[in-house]
Tab-separated table of C-alpha atoms in Angstrom:
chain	number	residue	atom	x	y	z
A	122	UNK	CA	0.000	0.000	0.000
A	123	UNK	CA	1.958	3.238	-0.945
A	124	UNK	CA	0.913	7.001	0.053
A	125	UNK	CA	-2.493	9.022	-1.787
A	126	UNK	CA	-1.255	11.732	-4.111
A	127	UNK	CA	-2.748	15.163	-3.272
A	128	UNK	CA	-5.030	17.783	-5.358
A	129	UNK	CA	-4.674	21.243	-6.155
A	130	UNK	CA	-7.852	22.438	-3.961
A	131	UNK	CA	-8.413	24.643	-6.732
A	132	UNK	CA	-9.292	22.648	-9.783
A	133	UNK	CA	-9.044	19.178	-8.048
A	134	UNK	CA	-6.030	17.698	-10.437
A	135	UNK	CA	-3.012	16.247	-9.694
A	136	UNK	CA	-0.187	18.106	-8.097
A	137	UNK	CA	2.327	15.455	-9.940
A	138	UNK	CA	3.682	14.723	-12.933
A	139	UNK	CA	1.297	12.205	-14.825
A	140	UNK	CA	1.760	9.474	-16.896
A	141	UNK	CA	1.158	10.182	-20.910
A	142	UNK	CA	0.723	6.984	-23.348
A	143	UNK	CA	2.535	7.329	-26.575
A	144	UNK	CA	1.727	4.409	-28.801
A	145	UNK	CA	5.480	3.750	-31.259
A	146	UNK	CA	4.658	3.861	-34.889
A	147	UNK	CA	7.476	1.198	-35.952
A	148	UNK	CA	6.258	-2.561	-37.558
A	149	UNK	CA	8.550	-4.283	-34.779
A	150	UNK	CA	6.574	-2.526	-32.037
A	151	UNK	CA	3.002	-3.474	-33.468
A	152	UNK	CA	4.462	-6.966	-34.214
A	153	UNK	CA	5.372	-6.967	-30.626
A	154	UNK	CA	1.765	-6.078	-29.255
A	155	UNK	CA	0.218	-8.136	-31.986
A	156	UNK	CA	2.089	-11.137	-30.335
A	157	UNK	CA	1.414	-9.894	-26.594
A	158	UNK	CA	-2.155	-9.511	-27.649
A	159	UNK	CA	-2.321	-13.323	-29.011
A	160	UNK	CA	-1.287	-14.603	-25.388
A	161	UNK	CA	-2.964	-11.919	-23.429
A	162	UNK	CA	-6.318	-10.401	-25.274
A	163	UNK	CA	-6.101	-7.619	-22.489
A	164	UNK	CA	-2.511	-6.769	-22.965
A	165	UNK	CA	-3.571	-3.895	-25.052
A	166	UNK	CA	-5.913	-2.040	-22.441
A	167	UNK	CA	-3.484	-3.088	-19.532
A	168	UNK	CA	-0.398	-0.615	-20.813
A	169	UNK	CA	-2.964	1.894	-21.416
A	170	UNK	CA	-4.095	2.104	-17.714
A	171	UNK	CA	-3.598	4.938	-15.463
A	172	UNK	CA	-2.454	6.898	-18.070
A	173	UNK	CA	-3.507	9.479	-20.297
A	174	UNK	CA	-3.658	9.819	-24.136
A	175	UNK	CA	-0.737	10.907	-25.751
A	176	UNK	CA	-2.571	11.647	-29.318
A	177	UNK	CA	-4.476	15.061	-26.889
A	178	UNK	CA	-1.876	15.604	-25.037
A	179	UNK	CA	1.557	15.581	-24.475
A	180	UNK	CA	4.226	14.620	-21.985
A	181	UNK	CA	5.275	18.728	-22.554
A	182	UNK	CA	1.919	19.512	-21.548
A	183	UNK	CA	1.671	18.466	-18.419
A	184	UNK	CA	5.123	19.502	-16.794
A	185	UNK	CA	2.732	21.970	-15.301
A	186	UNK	CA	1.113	20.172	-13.034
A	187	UNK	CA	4.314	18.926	-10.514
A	188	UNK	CA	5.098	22.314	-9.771
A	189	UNK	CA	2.963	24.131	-7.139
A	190	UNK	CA	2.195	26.920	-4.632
A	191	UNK	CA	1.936	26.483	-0.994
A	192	UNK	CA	-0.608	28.531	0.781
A	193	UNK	CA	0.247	27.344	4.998
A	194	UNK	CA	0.631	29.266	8.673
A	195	UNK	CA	3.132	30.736	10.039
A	196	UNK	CA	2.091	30.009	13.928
A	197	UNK	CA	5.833	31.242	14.965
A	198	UNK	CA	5.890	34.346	12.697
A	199	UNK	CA	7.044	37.413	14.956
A	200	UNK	CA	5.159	40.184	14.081
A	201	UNK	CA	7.298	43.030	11.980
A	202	UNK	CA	6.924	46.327	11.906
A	203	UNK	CA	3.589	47.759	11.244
A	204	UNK	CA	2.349	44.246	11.388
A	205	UNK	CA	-1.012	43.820	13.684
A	206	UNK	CA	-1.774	40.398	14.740
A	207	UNK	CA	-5.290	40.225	15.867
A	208	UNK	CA	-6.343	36.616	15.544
A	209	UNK	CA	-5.270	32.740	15.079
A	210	UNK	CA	-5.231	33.108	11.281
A	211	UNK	CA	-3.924	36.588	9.995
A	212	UNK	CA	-0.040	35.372	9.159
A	213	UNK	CA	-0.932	33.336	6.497
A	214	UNK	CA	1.953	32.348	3.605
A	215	UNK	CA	1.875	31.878	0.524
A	216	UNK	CA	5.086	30.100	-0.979
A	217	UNK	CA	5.446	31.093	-4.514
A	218	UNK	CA	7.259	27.102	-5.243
A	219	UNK	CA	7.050	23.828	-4.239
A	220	UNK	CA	6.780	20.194	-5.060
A	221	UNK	CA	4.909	16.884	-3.764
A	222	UNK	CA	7.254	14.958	-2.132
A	223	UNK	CA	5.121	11.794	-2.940
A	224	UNK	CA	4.626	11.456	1.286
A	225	UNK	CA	1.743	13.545	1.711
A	226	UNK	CA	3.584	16.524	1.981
A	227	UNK	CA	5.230	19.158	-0.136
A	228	UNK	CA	8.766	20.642	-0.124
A	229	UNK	CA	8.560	24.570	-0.391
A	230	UNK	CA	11.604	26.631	-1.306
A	231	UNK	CA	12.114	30.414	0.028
A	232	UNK	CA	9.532	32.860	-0.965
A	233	UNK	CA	9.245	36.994	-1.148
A	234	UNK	CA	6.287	36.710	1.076
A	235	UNK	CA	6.903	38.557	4.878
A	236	UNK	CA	5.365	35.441	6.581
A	237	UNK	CA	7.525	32.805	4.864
A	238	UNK	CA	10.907	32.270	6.508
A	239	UNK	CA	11.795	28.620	5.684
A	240	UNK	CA	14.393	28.585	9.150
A	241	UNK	CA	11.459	30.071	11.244
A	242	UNK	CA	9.168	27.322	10.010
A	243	UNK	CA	11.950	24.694	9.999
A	244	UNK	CA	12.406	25.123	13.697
A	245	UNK	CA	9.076	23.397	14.806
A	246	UNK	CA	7.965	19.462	15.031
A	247	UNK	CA	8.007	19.361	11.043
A	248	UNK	CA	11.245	19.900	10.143
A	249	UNK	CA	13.400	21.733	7.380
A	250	UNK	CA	10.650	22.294	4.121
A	251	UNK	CA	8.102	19.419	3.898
A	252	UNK	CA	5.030	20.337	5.068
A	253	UNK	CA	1.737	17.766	5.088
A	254	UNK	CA	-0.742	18.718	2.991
A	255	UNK	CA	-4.459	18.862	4.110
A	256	UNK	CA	-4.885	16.699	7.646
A	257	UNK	CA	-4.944	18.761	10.724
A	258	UNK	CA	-5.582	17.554	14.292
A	259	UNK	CA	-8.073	20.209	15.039
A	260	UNK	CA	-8.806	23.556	16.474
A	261	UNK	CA	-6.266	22.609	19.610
A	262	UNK	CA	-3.424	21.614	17.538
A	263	UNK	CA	-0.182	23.455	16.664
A	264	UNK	CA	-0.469	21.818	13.366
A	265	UNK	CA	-1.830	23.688	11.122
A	266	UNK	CA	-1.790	22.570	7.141
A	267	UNK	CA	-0.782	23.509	4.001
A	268	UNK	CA	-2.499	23.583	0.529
A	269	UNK	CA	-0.566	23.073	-2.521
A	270	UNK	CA	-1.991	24.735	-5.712
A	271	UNK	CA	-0.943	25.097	-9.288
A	272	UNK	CA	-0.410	28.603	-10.171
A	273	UNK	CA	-2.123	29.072	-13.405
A	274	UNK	CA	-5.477	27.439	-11.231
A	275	UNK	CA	-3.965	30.687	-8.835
A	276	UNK	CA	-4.600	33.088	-11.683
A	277	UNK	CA	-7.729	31.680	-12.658
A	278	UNK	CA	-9.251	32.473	-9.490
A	279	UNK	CA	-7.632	35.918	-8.960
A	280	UNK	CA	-9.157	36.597	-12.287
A	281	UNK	CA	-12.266	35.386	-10.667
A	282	UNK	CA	-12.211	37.803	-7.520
A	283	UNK	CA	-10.799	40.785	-8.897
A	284	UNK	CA	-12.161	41.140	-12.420
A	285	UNK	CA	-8.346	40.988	-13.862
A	286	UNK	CA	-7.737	39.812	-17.670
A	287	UNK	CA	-4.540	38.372	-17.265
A	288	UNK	CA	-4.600	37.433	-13.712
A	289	UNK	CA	-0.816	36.949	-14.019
A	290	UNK	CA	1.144	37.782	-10.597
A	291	UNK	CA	4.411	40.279	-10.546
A	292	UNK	CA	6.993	38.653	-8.512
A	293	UNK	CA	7.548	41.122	-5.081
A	294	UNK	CA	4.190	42.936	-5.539
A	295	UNK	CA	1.975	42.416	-2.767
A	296	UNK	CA	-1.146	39.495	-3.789
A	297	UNK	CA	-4.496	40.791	-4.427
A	298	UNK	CA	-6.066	37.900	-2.912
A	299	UNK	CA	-6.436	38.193	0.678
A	300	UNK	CA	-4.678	35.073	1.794
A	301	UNK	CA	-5.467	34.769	5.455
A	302	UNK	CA	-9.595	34.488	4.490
A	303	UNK	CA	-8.307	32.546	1.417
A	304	UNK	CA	-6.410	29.823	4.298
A	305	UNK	CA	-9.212	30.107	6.323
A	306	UNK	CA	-12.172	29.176	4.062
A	307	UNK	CA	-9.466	26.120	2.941
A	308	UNK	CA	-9.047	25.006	6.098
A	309	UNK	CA	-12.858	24.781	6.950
A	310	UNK	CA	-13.057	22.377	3.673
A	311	UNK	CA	-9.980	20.389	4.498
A	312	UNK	CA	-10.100	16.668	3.990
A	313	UNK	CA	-8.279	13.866	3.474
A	314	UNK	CA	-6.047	14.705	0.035
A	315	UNK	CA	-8.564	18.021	-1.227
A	316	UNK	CA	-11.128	20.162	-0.194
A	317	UNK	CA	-14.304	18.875	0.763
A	318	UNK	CA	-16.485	20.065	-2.081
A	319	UNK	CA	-17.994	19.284	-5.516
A	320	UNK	CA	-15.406	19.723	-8.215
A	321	UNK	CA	-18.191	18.894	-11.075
A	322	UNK	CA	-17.089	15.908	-13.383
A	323	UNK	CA	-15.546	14.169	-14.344
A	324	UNK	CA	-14.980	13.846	-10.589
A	325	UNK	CA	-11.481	13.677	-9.299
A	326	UNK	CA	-10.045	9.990	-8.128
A	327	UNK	CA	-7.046	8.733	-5.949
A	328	UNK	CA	-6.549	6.605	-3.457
A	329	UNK	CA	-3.489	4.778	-1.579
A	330	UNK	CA	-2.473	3.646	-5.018
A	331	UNK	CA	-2.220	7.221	-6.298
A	332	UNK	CA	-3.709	9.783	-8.732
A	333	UNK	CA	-5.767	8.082	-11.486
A	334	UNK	CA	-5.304	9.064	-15.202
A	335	UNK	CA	-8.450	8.284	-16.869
A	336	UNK	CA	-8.450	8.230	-20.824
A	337	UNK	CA	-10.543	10.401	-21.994
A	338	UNK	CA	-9.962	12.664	-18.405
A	339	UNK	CA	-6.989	14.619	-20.060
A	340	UNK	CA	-8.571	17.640	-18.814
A	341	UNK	CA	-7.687	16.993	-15.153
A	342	UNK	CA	-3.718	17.554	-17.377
A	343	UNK	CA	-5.069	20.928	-19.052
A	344	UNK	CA	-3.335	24.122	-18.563
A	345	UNK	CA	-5.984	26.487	-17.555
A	346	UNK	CA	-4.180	29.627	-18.109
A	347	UNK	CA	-2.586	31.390	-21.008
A	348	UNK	CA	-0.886	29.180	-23.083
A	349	UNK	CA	1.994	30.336	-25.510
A	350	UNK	CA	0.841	29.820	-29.003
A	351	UNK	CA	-2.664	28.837	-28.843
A	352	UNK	CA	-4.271	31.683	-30.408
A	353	UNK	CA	-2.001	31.036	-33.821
A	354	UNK	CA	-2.826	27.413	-33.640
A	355	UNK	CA	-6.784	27.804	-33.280
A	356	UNK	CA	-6.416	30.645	-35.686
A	357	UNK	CA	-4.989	27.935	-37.481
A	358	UNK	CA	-7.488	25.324	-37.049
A	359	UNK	CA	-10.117	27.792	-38.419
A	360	UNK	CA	-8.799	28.500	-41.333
A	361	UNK	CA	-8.833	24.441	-42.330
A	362	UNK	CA	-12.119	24.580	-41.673
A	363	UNK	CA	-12.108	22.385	-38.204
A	364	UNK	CA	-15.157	25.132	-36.591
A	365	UNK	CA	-16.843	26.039	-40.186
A	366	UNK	CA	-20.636	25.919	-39.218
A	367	UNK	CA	-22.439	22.994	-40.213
A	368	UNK	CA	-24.734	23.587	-43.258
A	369	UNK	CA	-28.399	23.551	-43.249
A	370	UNK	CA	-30.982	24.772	-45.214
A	371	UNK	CA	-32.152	28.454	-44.401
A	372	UNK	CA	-35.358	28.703	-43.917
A	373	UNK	CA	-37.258	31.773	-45.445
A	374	UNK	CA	-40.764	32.586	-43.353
A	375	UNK	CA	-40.927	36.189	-45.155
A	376	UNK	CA	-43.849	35.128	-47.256
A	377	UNK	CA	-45.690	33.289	-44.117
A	378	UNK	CA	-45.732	36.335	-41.659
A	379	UNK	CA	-49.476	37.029	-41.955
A	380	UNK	CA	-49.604	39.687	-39.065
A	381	UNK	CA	-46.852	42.242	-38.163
A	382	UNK	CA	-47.945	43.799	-34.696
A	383	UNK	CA	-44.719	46.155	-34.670
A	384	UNK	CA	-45.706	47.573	-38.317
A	385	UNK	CA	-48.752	49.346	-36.885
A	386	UNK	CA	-46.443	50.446	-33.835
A	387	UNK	CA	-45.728	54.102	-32.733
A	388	UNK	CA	-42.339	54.460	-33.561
A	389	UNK	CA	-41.534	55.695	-29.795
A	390	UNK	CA	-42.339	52.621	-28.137
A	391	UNK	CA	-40.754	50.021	-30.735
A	392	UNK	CA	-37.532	51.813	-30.113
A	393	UNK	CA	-37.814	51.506	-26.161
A	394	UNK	CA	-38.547	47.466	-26.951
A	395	UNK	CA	-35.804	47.270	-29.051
A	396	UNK	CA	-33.796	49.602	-26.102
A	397	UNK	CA	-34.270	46.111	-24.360
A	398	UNK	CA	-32.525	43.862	-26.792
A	399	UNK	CA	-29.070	42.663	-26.632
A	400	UNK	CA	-28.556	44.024	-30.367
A	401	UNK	CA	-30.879	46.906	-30.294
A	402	UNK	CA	-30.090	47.571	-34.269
A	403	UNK	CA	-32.011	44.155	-34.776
């Protein structure tokens, strides 16, 4: 029995590096599944599992996803100047890298944030930078945890809360998103391996075996944020025709409109009805 992987509480993926299935092209391979197949009918579907399709997406692709950002506690953080500490929860961090250590924890690396000091935090029960993600022991604990997040599912929900376009973050600006409420409504979801809620479907699996990569579930793999290149290769796409819209016959009901209402209309008050339009020229 090994360890569960971990979600980004964001989006509910993985926070590792997944498995991508790239079938080889060559005769000797397909002669070589074509006599694994004779022996063992379910050969075929058995090097496919737990991994996902390399034909949508590729092993590139999904480097994303093992790289993450810690949001934790700082319960030792001495207050610096100009700093008010009112309550349990108001020194927050948010650790701008990090990576699952496949334990149930993540190593974090130094960070610009005021309430990230990796030998401040290294001094306590959990030692140097691995930090376990998700349990906690309760309200009377010391031990508070962390949540690891990807950062474009970061910039998705900044652009969320504060109405930005880009939602990209300037290194050693402060964050627009306020992280102490942001810890605090995480930790009142906190479960196992991700937040207690509904992330939709398909719904995200794991369990002591690790993250599963469904075919077909590539978009658990899916860079939500701005990708480099994809407007030139949809623009692409369009122009060989892959979103031309399907033909069908137009249907001309000119000659059976018996009875126009908005012909005999004062002028006045078919312009305030059209005022109410999304496309008041139509």
């Amino acid at each position: 029995m090994g360890y569960p992987d971990v979600h980004c509480p964001i989006c509910g993926g993985p926070v590792i590096e997944v498995k991508i299935f790239v079938e080889p092209s060559s005769d000797a391979y397909k002669a070589y599944v074509a006599r694994r197949c004779a022996k063992d009918p379910s050969y075929q579907n058995k090097k496919k599992k737990n991994t996902y399709d390399g034909k949508i997406i590729s092993r590139e692709e999904v480097r994303w996803t093992a790289t993450v950002m810690v949001l934790g506690f700082n319960s030792d953080f001495k207050a610096a100047v100009n700093v008010v500490v009112t309550n349990k929860h108001n020194n927050a961090f948010l650790a701008t890298i990090g990576m699952f250590d496949g334990f149930v924890g993540v190593t974090v690396h130094d960070s610009f944030d005021p309430y990230f000091n990796l030998g401040e935090l290294g001094e306590g029960s959990y030692l140097e930078d691995s930090f376990p993600c998700y349990r906690n022991l309760g309200e009377e604990s010391d031990f508070e945890p962390v949540f690891p997040f990807h950062r474009p599912c970061y910039y998705v929900l900044r652009r969320r809360i504060d109405g930005r376009i880009d939602g990209t973050l300037p290194v050693g600006l402060p964050l627009d998103v306020e992280k102490d409420i942001l810890f605090g409504v995480m930790r009142t979801l906190v479960n196992t391996n991700m937040l207690n809620i509904d992330y939709g479907r398909p719904n995200p699996k794991s369990d002591e075996t690790g993250w599963h990569a469904n075919t077909g579930e590539e978009i658990f793999a899916a860079d939500p944020g701005l990708v480099i290149g994809l407007e030139d290769k949809i623009r692409g796409m369009m122009n060989a025709g892959y979103f031309a819209p399907s033909r069908v016959p137009e249907f001309d009901l000119s000659n059976n409109v018996r009875h126009d209402p908005f012909q005999r209309m004062p002028f006045d008050i078919f312009l305030e009805i059209a005022e109410q339009c999304e496309d008041p020229t139509h």
